[in-house]
Structure formats: structure tokens, C-alpha cells
CSV table of C-alpha atoms and ligand atoms in Angstrom, one decimal:
chain,number,residue,atom,x,y,z
J,2,MET,CA,-6.3,39.5,27.4
J,3,GLY,CA,-5.1,37.6,30.4
J,4,THR,CA,-2.2,38.5,32.5
J,5,ASN,CA,-0.5,35.3,33.5
J,6,ASN,CA,1.5,36.5,36.3
J,7,PRO,CA,0.8,40.0,38.0
J,8,ASN,CA,4.2,39.6,39.9
J,9,ASP,CA,6.2,39.4,36.6
J,10,PRO,CA,9.1,41.9,37.1
J,11,SER,CA,8.9,43.0,33.5
J,12,LEU,CA,5.4,44.3,33.7
J,13,LYS,CA,4.9,48.1,33.1
J,14,SER,CA,1.8,50.2,33.3
J,15,TRP,CA,0.3,52.6,31.0
J,16,ILE,CA,0.1,54.9,34.0
J,17,GLU,CA,3.7,56.2,33.7
J,18,SER,CA,4.3,57.3,37.3
J,19,ALA,CA,4.0,53.6,38.4
J,20,ASN,CA,7.0,52.6,36.3
J,21,GLN,CA,9.4,54.8,38.3
J,22,TYR,CA,12.1,52.4,39.8
J,23,ASP,CA,11.3,53.8,43.4
J,24,CYS,CA,7.6,54.2,43.2
J,25,HIS,CA,5.9,52.2,45.9
J,26,PHE,CA,2.7,51.7,43.9
J,27,SER,CA,4.1,49.7,40.9
J,28,VAL,CA,1.8,47.6,38.7
J,29,GLN,CA,3.3,44.6,40.6
J,30,ASN,CA,1.8,46.0,43.9
J,31,LEU,CA,-1.9,46.9,43.6
J,32,PRO,CA,-2.7,47.7,47.3
J,33,TYR,CA,-6.2,48.2,48.4
J,34,GLY,CA,-7.3,51.3,50.3
J,35,VAL,CA,-10.5,53.3,51.2
J,36,PHE,CA,-10.7,56.9,49.9
J,37,SER,CA,-13.0,59.8,49.2
J,38,ASP,CA,-12.3,63.0,47.3
J,39,LYS,CA,-13.9,66.5,46.8
J,40,LYS,CA,-15.9,65.3,43.8
J,41,ASN,CA,-17.4,62.4,45.6
J,42,SER,CA,-17.4,62.4,49.4
J,43,SER,CA,-18.6,58.8,49.8
J,44,LYS,CA,-15.9,56.3,51.0
J,45,ARG,CA,-15.1,53.5,48.5
J,46,VAL,CA,-12.3,51.0,47.7
J,47,GLY,CA,-9.6,51.9,45.3
J,48,VAL,CA,-6.2,50.5,44.2
J,49,ALA,CA,-3.0,52.7,44.3
J,50,ILE,CA,-1.1,52.8,41.0
J,51,GLY,CA,1.7,55.3,40.6
J,52,GLU,CA,0.5,58.7,41.7
J,53,LYS,CA,-3.2,57.7,41.1
J,54,ILE,CA,-6.0,55.7,42.6
J,55,LEU,CA,-8.1,53.4,40.4
J,56,ASP,CA,-11.6,53.7,41.8
J,57,LEU,CA,-12.9,50.2,42.0
J,58,SER,CA,-16.4,51.3,42.8
J,59,LEU,CA,-16.6,52.3,39.2
J,60,ILE,CA,-14.6,49.6,37.6
J,61,GLU,CA,-16.7,47.0,39.1
J,62,LYS,CA,-19.6,48.4,36.9
J,63,THR,CA,-17.8,47.4,33.9
J,64,HIS,CA,-17.9,43.7,34.7
J,65,LEU,CA,-14.2,43.5,34.2
J,66,LEU,CA,-13.8,42.2,37.8
J,67,PRO,CA,-14.9,38.9,39.2
J,68,VAL,CA,-17.1,40.4,41.9
J,69,ALA,CA,-20.7,41.4,42.3
J,70,GLU,CA,-21.5,45.0,41.7
J,71,GLY,CA,-21.3,47.0,45.1
J,72,THR,CA,-18.4,44.9,46.5
J,73,PHE,CA,-16.1,47.9,46.3
J,74,ASN,CA,-18.7,50.6,46.8
J,75,GLN,CA,-18.2,50.2,50.6
J,76,PRO,CA,-16.4,52.1,53.4
J,77,SER,CA,-14.2,49.1,54.0
J,78,VAL,CA,-12.4,46.3,52.3
J,79,ASN,CA,-14.2,43.7,54.6
J,80,ALA,CA,-17.0,42.7,52.0
J,81,PHE,CA,-14.3,41.9,49.5
J,82,MET,CA,-12.0,40.1,52.0
J,83,ALA,CA,-15.0,37.9,53.0
J,84,LEU,CA,-15.2,36.5,49.5
J,85,GLY,CA,-12.0,34.5,50.2
J,86,ALA,CA,-8.6,33.8,48.9
J,87,SER,CA,-9.4,32.5,45.4
J,88,VAL,CA,-11.4,35.7,44.7
J,89,TRP,CA,-8.6,38.0,46.0
J,90,LYS,CA,-6.2,36.3,43.5
J,91,GLU,CA,-8.6,36.4,40.5
J,92,THR,CA,-9.4,40.1,41.2
J,93,ARG,CA,-5.8,41.0,41.5
J,94,ASN,CA,-5.2,39.3,38.1
J,95,ALA,CA,-8.2,41.2,36.6
J,96,ILE,CA,-6.9,44.6,38.0
J,97,SER,CA,-3.4,43.9,36.8
J,98,SER,CA,-4.8,43.1,33.2
J,99,ILE,CA,-6.5,46.5,33.3
J,100,LEU,CA,-3.5,48.4,34.3
J,101,VAL,CA,-0.7,46.8,32.3
J,102,GLN,CA,0.8,48.6,29.4
J,103,GLU,CA,-0.5,46.2,26.7
J,104,ASN,CA,-4.1,46.7,27.8
J,105,ARG,CA,-5.8,49.8,26.1
J,106,LYS,CA,-9.4,48.7,27.1
J,107,ILE,CA,-9.7,51.3,30.0
J,108,HIS,CA,-6.9,53.6,28.7
J,109,ASP,CA,-8.8,54.3,25.5
J,110,HIS,CA,-12.2,54.6,27.3
J,111,ALA,CA,-11.8,58.5,27.9
J,112,VAL,CA,-14.9,59.0,30.0
J,113,LEU,CA,-14.2,56.1,32.4
J,114,LEU,CA,-10.6,57.0,32.6
J,115,ASP,CA,-11.4,60.6,33.6
J,116,GLN,CA,-13.7,59.4,36.3
J,117,ALA,CA,-12.0,56.2,37.6
J,118,LEU,CA,-8.5,57.7,38.2
J,119,VAL,CA,-8.2,60.0,41.2
J,120,HIS,CA,-4.9,61.7,41.9
J,121,LEU,CA,-3.5,60.6,45.3
J,122,GLU,CA,-3.0,64.2,46.3
J,123,ASP,CA,-6.7,64.9,45.8
J,124,ALA,CA,-7.9,62.0,47.8
J,125,SER,CA,-8.6,61.7,51.6
J,126,MET,CA,-7.6,58.2,53.0
J,127,HIS,CA,-9.7,56.4,55.6
J,128,LEU,CA,-9.2,53.4,57.7
J,129,PRO,CA,-9.2,50.5,55.1
J,130,ILE,CA,-10.8,47.9,57.2
J,131,GLU,CA,-13.5,47.6,59.8
J,132,ILE,CA,-11.2,46.2,62.5
J,133,SER,CA,-12.9,43.3,64.3
J,134,GLU,CA,-10.3,43.0,67.0
J,135,TYR,CA,-6.6,44.0,67.6
J,136,THR,CA,-4.0,41.8,69.1
J,137,ASP,CA,-0.4,42.9,69.6
J,138,PHE,CA,2.5,40.4,69.5
J,139,TYR,CA,6.0,40.6,70.7
J,140,SER,CA,7.9,38.6,68.3
J,141,SER,CA,11.3,40.2,67.7
J,142,ARG,CA,14.1,38.6,69.6
J,143,GLU,CA,16.2,41.7,69.5
J,144,HIS,CA,13.4,43.9,70.9
J,145,ALA,CA,12.5,41.4,73.7
J,146,THR,CA,16.2,41.0,74.6
J,147,ASN,CA,16.8,44.9,74.7
J,148,VAL,CA,13.6,45.4,76.9
J,149,GLY,CA,14.4,42.4,79.1
J,150,SER,CA,18.0,43.7,79.6
J,151,MET,CA,16.8,47.2,80.5
J,152,PHE,CA,14.1,46.3,82.9
J,153,ARG,CA,15.1,42.8,84.2
J,154,ASP,CA,18.4,41.1,83.8
J,155,PRO,CA,20.7,41.3,80.8
J,156,LYS,CA,21.8,37.6,81.4
J,157,ASN,CA,18.2,36.4,81.4
J,158,ALA,CA,16.6,39.0,79.2
J,159,LEU,CA,14.2,36.6,77.5
J,160,MET,CA,11.4,35.3,79.7
J,161,PRO,CA,11.4,31.5,79.9
J,162,ASN,CA,8.4,31.2,77.6
J,163,TRP,CA,9.6,33.5,74.9
J,164,LEU,CA,11.3,30.9,72.6
J,165,HIS,CA,8.2,28.6,72.8
J,166,ILE,CA,5.2,31.0,72.5
J,167,PRO,CA,4.7,34.0,70.2
J,168,VAL,CA,3.7,36.2,73.3
J,169,ALA,CA,1.0,38.7,72.9
J,170,TYR,CA,-1.8,40.9,74.6
J,171,ASN,CA,-5.2,41.8,73.5
J,172,GLY,CA,-5.3,45.4,72.4
J,173,ARG,CA,-8.1,47.8,71.5
J,174,ALA,CA,-9.6,48.0,68.1
J,175,SER,CA,-11.6,51.0,68.9
J,176,THR,CA,-8.6,53.3,68.8
J,177,VAL,CA,-6.8,52.0,65.6
J,178,VAL,CA,-6.6,55.0,63.3
J,179,VAL,CA,-5.4,55.7,59.8
J,180,SER,CA,-2.2,57.5,59.0
J,181,LYS,CA,-2.2,61.4,59.5
J,182,THR,CA,-4.6,61.3,62.4
J,183,ASP,CA,-3.4,63.5,65.2
J,184,ILE,CA,-2.7,61.8,68.6
J,185,HIS,CA,-3.2,63.4,71.9
J,186,ARG,CA,-0.6,62.7,74.6
J,187,PRO,CA,-2.4,60.2,76.9
J,188,LEU,CA,-3.3,60.7,80.6
J,189,GLY,CA,-2.6,57.8,82.9
J,190,GLN,CA,-1.3,56.7,86.3
J,191,ILE,CA,2.2,57.5,86.8
J,192,LYS,CA,4.3,56.5,89.8
J,193,LEU,CA,7.6,58.5,90.0
J,194,PRO,CA,10.6,56.5,91.6
J,195,ASP,CA,10.8,59.1,94.4
J,196,GLN,CA,7.0,59.0,95.3
J,197,ASP,CA,5.0,56.6,97.4
J,198,ARG,CA,1.8,57.1,95.5
J,199,PRO,CA,0.9,57.5,91.8
J,200,ILE,CA,-0.5,60.7,90.2
J,201,LEU,CA,-2.8,61.1,87.2
J,202,GLY,CA,-0.8,62.9,84.7
J,203,ALA,CA,0.2,63.2,81.0
J,204,SER,CA,2.8,60.8,79.8
J,205,LYS,CA,6.3,62.2,79.7
J,206,LYS,CA,7.7,59.0,78.1
J,207,LEU,CA,5.7,58.8,75.0
J,208,ASP,CA,7.1,56.3,72.4
J,209,MET,CA,6.4,54.7,69.1
J,210,GLU,CA,6.8,51.2,68.1
J,211,LEU,CA,7.6,50.2,64.5
J,212,GLU,CA,5.5,47.1,63.6
J,213,ILE,CA,3.8,45.4,60.6
J,214,GLY,CA,0.0,44.8,60.9
J,215,THR,CA,-1.3,41.6,59.6
J,216,ILE,CA,-4.8,41.6,58.2
J,217,VAL,CA,-6.8,38.5,58.5
J,218,GLY,CA,-9.3,38.1,55.7
J,219,ALA,CA,-10.8,34.8,56.3
J,220,SER,CA,-12.6,33.5,59.4
J,221,SER,CA,-11.9,30.4,61.5
J,222,LYS,CA,-14.4,28.5,63.5
J,223,MET,CA,-14.5,28.6,67.2
J,224,GLY,CA,-12.9,25.5,68.8
J,225,GLN,CA,-11.0,24.7,65.7
J,226,PRO,CA,-7.2,25.0,65.6
J,227,ILE,CA,-5.5,25.9,62.4
J,228,HIS,CA,-2.1,25.0,60.9
J,229,VAL,CA,0.5,27.4,60.0
J,230,GLU,CA,-0.1,26.9,56.3
J,231,GLN,CA,-3.9,27.3,56.7
J,232,ALA,CA,-3.1,30.5,58.7
J,233,ASN,CA,-1.0,31.9,56.0
J,234,GLU,CA,-3.9,31.4,53.5
J,235,MET,CA,-6.2,33.2,55.8
J,236,ILE,CA,-4.0,36.4,55.6
J,237,PHE,CA,-5.2,39.0,53.1
J,238,GLY,CA,-2.4,41.5,53.5
J,239,TYR,CA,-0.2,43.7,55.6
J,240,VAL,CA,0.1,47.4,56.6
J,241,ILE,CA,2.7,49.3,58.7
J,242,LEU,CA,1.7,49.9,62.2
J,243,ASN,CA,2.8,52.3,64.9
J,244,ASP,CA,1.9,50.9,68.3
J,245,TRP,CA,2.1,54.2,70.3
J,246,SER,CA,3.2,53.5,73.8
J,247,ALA,CA,3.4,55.5,77.0
J,248,ARG,CA,6.4,54.0,78.8
J,249,ASP,CA,5.8,55.7,82.2
J,250,ILE,CA,2.2,54.4,82.3
J,251,GLN,CA,3.3,50.9,81.1
J,252,VAL,CA,6.0,50.4,83.7
J,253,TRP,CA,3.6,51.0,86.6
J,254,GLU,CA,0.6,49.0,85.3
J,255,TYR,CA,2.0,46.1,83.3
J,256,GLN,CA,2.6,43.4,85.9
J,257,PRO,CA,1.0,40.9,86.1
J,258,LEU,CA,-1.4,41.1,83.2
J,259,GLY,CA,0.5,43.1,80.5
J,260,PRO,CA,0.0,46.6,78.9
J,261,PHE,CA,-3.4,48.2,79.3
J,262,GLN,CA,-3.7,52.1,79.2
J,263,ALA,CA,-0.1,52.5,78.0
J,264,LYS,CA,-1.2,51.1,74.6
J,265,ALA,CA,-4.9,51.7,74.4
J,266,PHE,CA,-5.0,55.3,73.4
J,267,ALA,CA,-3.9,55.0,69.8
J,268,THR,CA,-2.5,52.7,67.2
J,269,SER,CA,-1.9,54.1,63.7
J,270,ILE,CA,-1.8,52.1,60.5
J,271,SER,CA,-0.9,53.0,56.8
J,272,PRO,CA,-3.9,53.4,54.5
J,273,TRP,CA,-2.8,50.9,51.8
J,274,ILE,CA,-3.2,47.1,52.3
J,275,VAL,CA,-0.3,45.4,50.5
J,276,THR,CA,-1.7,41.9,49.6
J,277,ARG,CA,0.0,38.7,50.6
J,278,ASP,CA,-0.1,37.9,46.9
J,279,ALA,CA,2.0,40.9,46.0
J,280,LEU,CA,4.5,40.0,48.6
J,281,GLU,CA,5.0,36.4,47.4
J,282,PRO,CA,8.3,37.1,45.6
J,283,PHE,CA,9.8,38.7,48.8
J,284,ARG,CA,9.3,35.6,50.9
J,285,VAL,CA,12.6,34.7,52.8
J,286,GLN,CA,13.6,32.2,55.6
J,287,GLY,CA,13.4,33.7,59.1
J,288,PRO,CA,15.9,33.2,61.8
J,289,GLU,CA,16.6,29.7,62.9
J,290,GLN,CA,14.1,28.6,65.6
J,291,ASP,CA,16.0,26.8,68.4
J,292,PRO,CA,14.6,25.2,70.4
J,293,GLN,CA,12.3,23.7,67.8
J,294,PRO,CA,8.8,25.0,68.1
J,295,LEU,CA,6.0,22.6,69.1
J,296,PRO,CA,4.5,20.8,66.1
J,297,TYR,CA,1.4,23.0,65.9
J,298,LEU,CA,3.9,26.0,65.3
J,299,LYS,CA,6.0,24.1,62.8
J,300,GLN,CA,6.4,25.9,59.4
J,301,GLU,CA,7.6,24.4,56.2
J,302,GLY,CA,8.9,26.9,53.7
J,303,HIS,CA,9.5,30.6,54.0
J,304,TYR,CA,7.2,32.9,55.9
J,305,ASN,CA,9.3,35.9,56.5
J,306,TYR,CA,9.5,38.8,54.2
J,307,ASP,CA,12.5,41.0,53.0
J,308,LEU,CA,10.8,44.3,53.7
J,309,ASN,CA,13.0,47.4,54.3
J,310,LEU,CA,11.6,49.7,57.0
J,311,SER,CA,12.6,53.1,58.3
J,312,VAL,CA,11.4,55.6,60.9
J,313,SER,CA,11.8,59.3,60.8
J,314,LEU,CA,10.8,62.2,63.3
J,315,LYS,CA,10.2,65.7,62.6
J,316,PRO,CA,9.8,68.4,65.2
J,317,GLU,CA,7.1,71.0,64.6
J,318,THR,CA,9.6,73.8,63.9
J,319,ALA,CA,12.1,71.7,61.9
J,320,ASN,CA,12.2,71.8,58.1
J,321,THR,CA,13.3,68.2,57.7
J,322,ARG,CA,12.7,64.8,59.1
J,323,THR,CA,15.5,62.9,60.6
J,324,ILE,CA,15.7,59.2,59.8
J,325,ILE,CA,16.0,57.6,63.4
J,326,SER,CA,16.0,53.9,62.6
J,327,LYS,CA,16.4,51.5,59.6
J,328,THR,CA,15.5,47.9,59.9
J,329,ASN,CA,14.0,44.9,58.0
J,330,PHE,CA,10.9,42.7,58.7
J,331,LYS,CA,12.9,39.6,57.9
J,332,TYR,CA,14.6,39.6,61.3
J,333,MET,CA,11.3,38.5,63.1
J,334,TYR,CA,11.7,35.5,65.2
J,335,TRP,CA,8.0,34.3,65.0
J,336,SER,CA,6.3,34.7,61.5
J,337,SER,CA,2.8,36.2,61.1
J,338,PRO,CA,1.3,32.7,60.2
J,339,GLN,CA,2.9,31.3,63.3
J,340,GLN,CA,1.2,34.1,65.4
J,341,LEU,CA,-2.2,33.4,63.8
J,342,ALA,CA,-1.8,29.6,64.3
J,343,HIS,CA,-1.0,30.3,68.0
J,344,HIS,CA,-3.8,32.8,68.4
J,345,ALA,CA,-6.3,30.1,67.3
J,346,VAL,CA,-4.9,27.0,68.8
J,347,CYS,CA,-7.0,27.3,72.1
J,348,GLY,CA,-10.2,27.5,69.9
J,349,CYS,CA,-10.2,31.2,69.6
J,350,ARG,CA,-12.3,32.3,66.6
J,351,MET,CA,-10.3,34.5,64.2
J,352,ARG,CA,-12.5,36.8,62.1
J,353,CYS,CA,-12.4,38.7,58.8
J,354,GLY,CA,-11.0,42.1,59.8
J,355,ASP,CA,-8.8,40.9,62.7
J,356,LEU,CA,-5.6,42.9,63.0
J,357,LEU,CA,-2.4,41.4,64.5
J,358,GLY,CA,0.5,43.6,65.3
J,359,SER,CA,3.9,41.9,64.8
J,360,GLY,CA,5.6,43.4,67.8
J,361,THR,CA,8.3,46.1,67.7
J,362,ILE,CA,10.7,45.3,64.8
J,363,SER,CA,14.3,45.8,66.0
J,364,GLY,CA,17.5,44.8,64.2
J,365,SER,CA,20.7,43.9,65.9
J,366,ASN,CA,22.5,47.4,65.6
J,367,SER,CA,21.7,50.4,67.8
J,368,ASP,CA,20.5,52.3,64.6
J,369,SER,CA,18.0,49.6,63.7
J,370,TYR,CA,15.9,49.6,66.8
J,371,GLY,CA,12.1,50.1,66.5
J,372,SER,CA,11.4,52.2,69.5
J,373,MET,CA,12.7,55.3,71.2
J,374,LEU,CA,13.0,53.3,74.4
J,375,GLU,CA,15.8,51.2,72.7
J,376,LEU,CA,17.2,53.9,70.5
J,377,THR,CA,17.9,56.1,73.5
J,378,TRP,CA,18.2,53.1,75.9
J,379,ASN,CA,15.5,54.5,78.2
J,380,GLY,CA,16.7,58.1,77.9
J,381,LYS,CA,20.4,57.4,78.7
J,382,ASN,CA,21.6,58.2,75.1
J,383,PRO,CA,19.6,61.1,73.6
J,384,LEU,CA,19.1,61.2,69.8
J,385,THR,CA,20.5,64.4,68.1
J,386,LEU,CA,18.2,65.4,65.1
J,387,ASP,CA,19.3,67.0,62.0
J,388,SER,CA,17.9,70.3,63.3
J,389,GLY,CA,20.3,70.1,66.3
J,390,GLU,CA,17.3,69.2,68.8
J,391,LYS,CA,17.7,66.3,71.1
J,392,ARG,CA,15.1,63.7,71.9
J,393,ILE,CA,14.7,61.1,74.6
J,394,PHE,CA,11.0,60.4,74.0
J,395,ILE,CA,8.4,62.0,71.6
J,396,GLU,CA,7.5,65.6,72.2
J,397,ASP,CA,4.3,67.7,71.5
J,398,GLY,CA,4.3,68.7,67.9
J,399,ASP,CA,6.6,66.0,66.7
J,400,THR,CA,5.6,63.9,63.7
J,401,VAL,CA,6.7,60.3,63.6
J,402,ALA,CA,6.5,58.6,60.0
J,403,MET,CA,7.3,55.0,59.1
J,404,THR,CA,7.7,53.6,55.6
J,405,GLY,CA,8.5,50.2,54.1
J,406,TRP,CA,9.1,48.6,50.7
J,407,CYS,CA,10.4,45.4,49.1
J,408,GLN,CA,12.9,45.9,46.4
J,409,GLY,CA,12.2,43.9,43.3
J,410,GLU,CA,14.2,44.0,40.0
J,411,ASN,CA,13.7,47.7,38.8
J,412,TYR,CA,10.5,48.0,40.7
J,413,ARG,CA,9.2,48.3,44.4
J,414,VAL,CA,6.3,46.9,46.2
J,415,GLY,CA,5.9,49.6,48.8
J,416,PHE,CA,3.6,50.4,51.8
J,417,GLY,CA,3.5,54.2,51.4
J,418,GLU,CA,3.6,55.7,54.9
J,419,VAL,CA,2.1,55.8,58.5
J,420,SER,CA,2.5,59.2,60.1
J,421,GLY,CA,1.1,60.8,63.2
J,422,LYS,CA,1.6,64.0,64.9
J,423,ILE,CA,1.4,64.4,68.7
J,424,LYS,CA,-0.8,67.0,70.2
J,425,SER,CA,-0.6,68.0,73.8
J,426,ALA,CA,-2.8,66.1,76.4
J,427,ILE,CA,-6.4,67.1,76.6
J,428,LYS,CA,-7.0,69.3,79.6
J,429,HIS,CA,-8.8,67.4,82.4
J,430,SER,CA,-10.8,68.5,85.3
J,431,PHE,CA,-10.1,65.9,87.9
J,432,SER,CA,-9.1,67.5,91.1
J,433,LYS,CA,-5.5,67.3,92.3
J,434,GLU,CA,-6.6,65.6,95.6
E,506,MN,MN1,3.7,46.7,70.4
């Protein structure tokens, strides 16, 4: 049987846990991830559904999916992404057909059912994509205004280019890690205000940045600019991204070329890629862009998403996490397709597996800021956690977790979570002088 519309809000799954109103992995979502488990240690691609993972490396053998065998028996989603947007859509339709309540084909196939469904709790999640390159943008007007006010001039908080260019820097793909990977506090050059010379030391101003990661699935040609609409069609999906940042290293190094070591030590992403197709019902208009962007950045239609986001922090000794920020992706000034169109306009080739960070997502209220830098206003207003502890920046043993979901009619399309725990800096043997 064919499912006409996998985004139909009335769809339910025969996997009951997917039908809970607050479940992130409803049958309308179907996000892709790479997992392994105790029974089978090889990494392969699956789809999250309720509390389960549907193992696509087994399902593809049934010929119920419109892809060649082996497409999902891979340690990344790249081979599937390379097949292009029409195959992404057909495959999503086919997976939806398998999982909707009306379909008993897999449900009644006891042997396959037993093998192809893995409980999320029994799985280890891995980086879902082989990341070609990683670029980090700076596209929240509220965030850029807060940072500009703190470090430059509140009256001229935005740089003159900011309302014309989706500003970005090239980051490191080599240190993008999946959720639950521990992060060591980075070493770097730090110049204290009362010292003439910098020292090499462990960052004392370790921060997080709440972002959405855009995953590019289709490649572009070197030398060939792309339109915003084409850029949108090149996007496979999205993850939540924590752009860990060392503010004391950053403030000393960032002029004139931008952040380098302050950001290069780690970036964490959530393990499930929520597809652009699943987010389609949640498209909303972004903030008005004034002045009008140049024609190559013009977007017709809605390219922002109504996606609720929150950040929590849990000290090692605390029993509970404290929510420290709540915001929404819809506030972003520059949309992801605009970022991608800008990236390619010079002729830069974009590749399958490229990762674009949105930039820190901050709302307009002080409890909707996406970094500790803003939440504590560079340490001036410490946060008090539910355990009574105070925080200016992130301390050793702290776990930072970020989550996000789109709210449908009695269902959610959720991202799960990206978390990371901070470990002390690795001991070094560089002499003091
Ligand atoms: Mn960032």
C-alpha cells in the first residue's frame, strides 16, 4: 500500500511508543542515524521510531526500499545522501508505509521484526555523517547584538556588514563528535588583562553555543553559484549542534581573522538527522530583512522553522539538570538556504556531507540566550542552578544537554538530544618558561 503523505498528522504507527504525544520520534519524523549494538558491532544506518530503531541494513534486503542493497549497510548516511533529493523522498515514503499502523507486512513478519527492531537503549550511536567540511555562521541578530554590545559598542553593536552578509568562518570537521562524547577543557593562549604577555593555559571561560547544524546532501559545482531555492533542495536535514567555545582564548586570538583555537577543539552534534522533508509542515516566515538582501540572497516563501529549543546544565554532583535557556530556531535572521547560497556564490564547491552551523540561536529575552557568555553577561550575572550551585561558565564535570522539537497536532517531530560532559584539561609537559 502506498502512503500518500508521510507528514499527515493523523498517521499512527504499530510501534505504540511512537504514538505518545511527546515522543520525538513519531511516524511523521523518521530521522536517520548510524548505530551499532551488542548483537552486531558493525555500524549501520537506521531510522528512529518511538523507543526503537528500524535497522535499514536489514530492511533494504526485502526490496521494500527504492535503493540498491548495501546503501544502508554503511558507517555513514553519505552513500544514501549522494542518491539525491528524489530518492530521499521516495525512501521516506517507503519507510513510512512500512511503519504506519495499517501496514502489517513487517509487523507480521516475526523473524524480521525481531532482527530489524533494536531498542534505542541497547544501541550505541555514532557520528551519522562523514563530515566533508564544517562552516560556522553567525546569523542570530539577537546573539550578534549581545556580543557586539559586550565587546564593542552597544550603539553600534552590529558590524556594518552584518545585515548584508551571513557572516561565517571555516571550522574544523576533524573534531565534530557525536552526542555523549566527553570533551576535554582546551589549552590555548590566554592573555589576562593585567599581564603584558600571554600564557599557555586551560581555558577558564569555557562556553557552549546552541545551534542547528544544516547537513548538505547534494554537491554543487566549483565556480557555479546557486539560488536560495536550489540551496534549499540541496539540504538533506538538520541536527542540533553545540559549538563549544573558549571565550578567553577567543578574545585574544580572534582579530583580525576570526575564531581559531577557541572553537577548533570540539563541536558536538545530535545523532539523529531530522530530514528537511519531515520539517516541511513547520516552515515559517523569518524576521523581516531590512535592508533588502542582495538579489542572490532573496528568498521567496518561508525558510525558517518553528523549532523549540532548550539547554540544560547538570553539575557532576547534582541529581537534576537545570534548564538554563529556552528559545526557538524561528528567530534566526538569515535562513539556512541563504547561508548555503552565500557560501557558494564565490564559486566555492559545496559537497555531500558539508555541515553548516547556524550560529548561536538567541531570543530577545535574557532567559532565551544560547550561550553562557550572554546568559551571565560575560560573568557579571551568575546563574543559580536548581542544586544551589552558581555558574559563570562551564566547570569540569558539568554536562550540557540541548534538545529541540517541532510541535504538530498531537505529535512531535523531535531531534532527541546532544549532550557532552566536560573533563579536566589534558596534562601537558610544556615548560613554564
Ligand atoms: Mn558558533
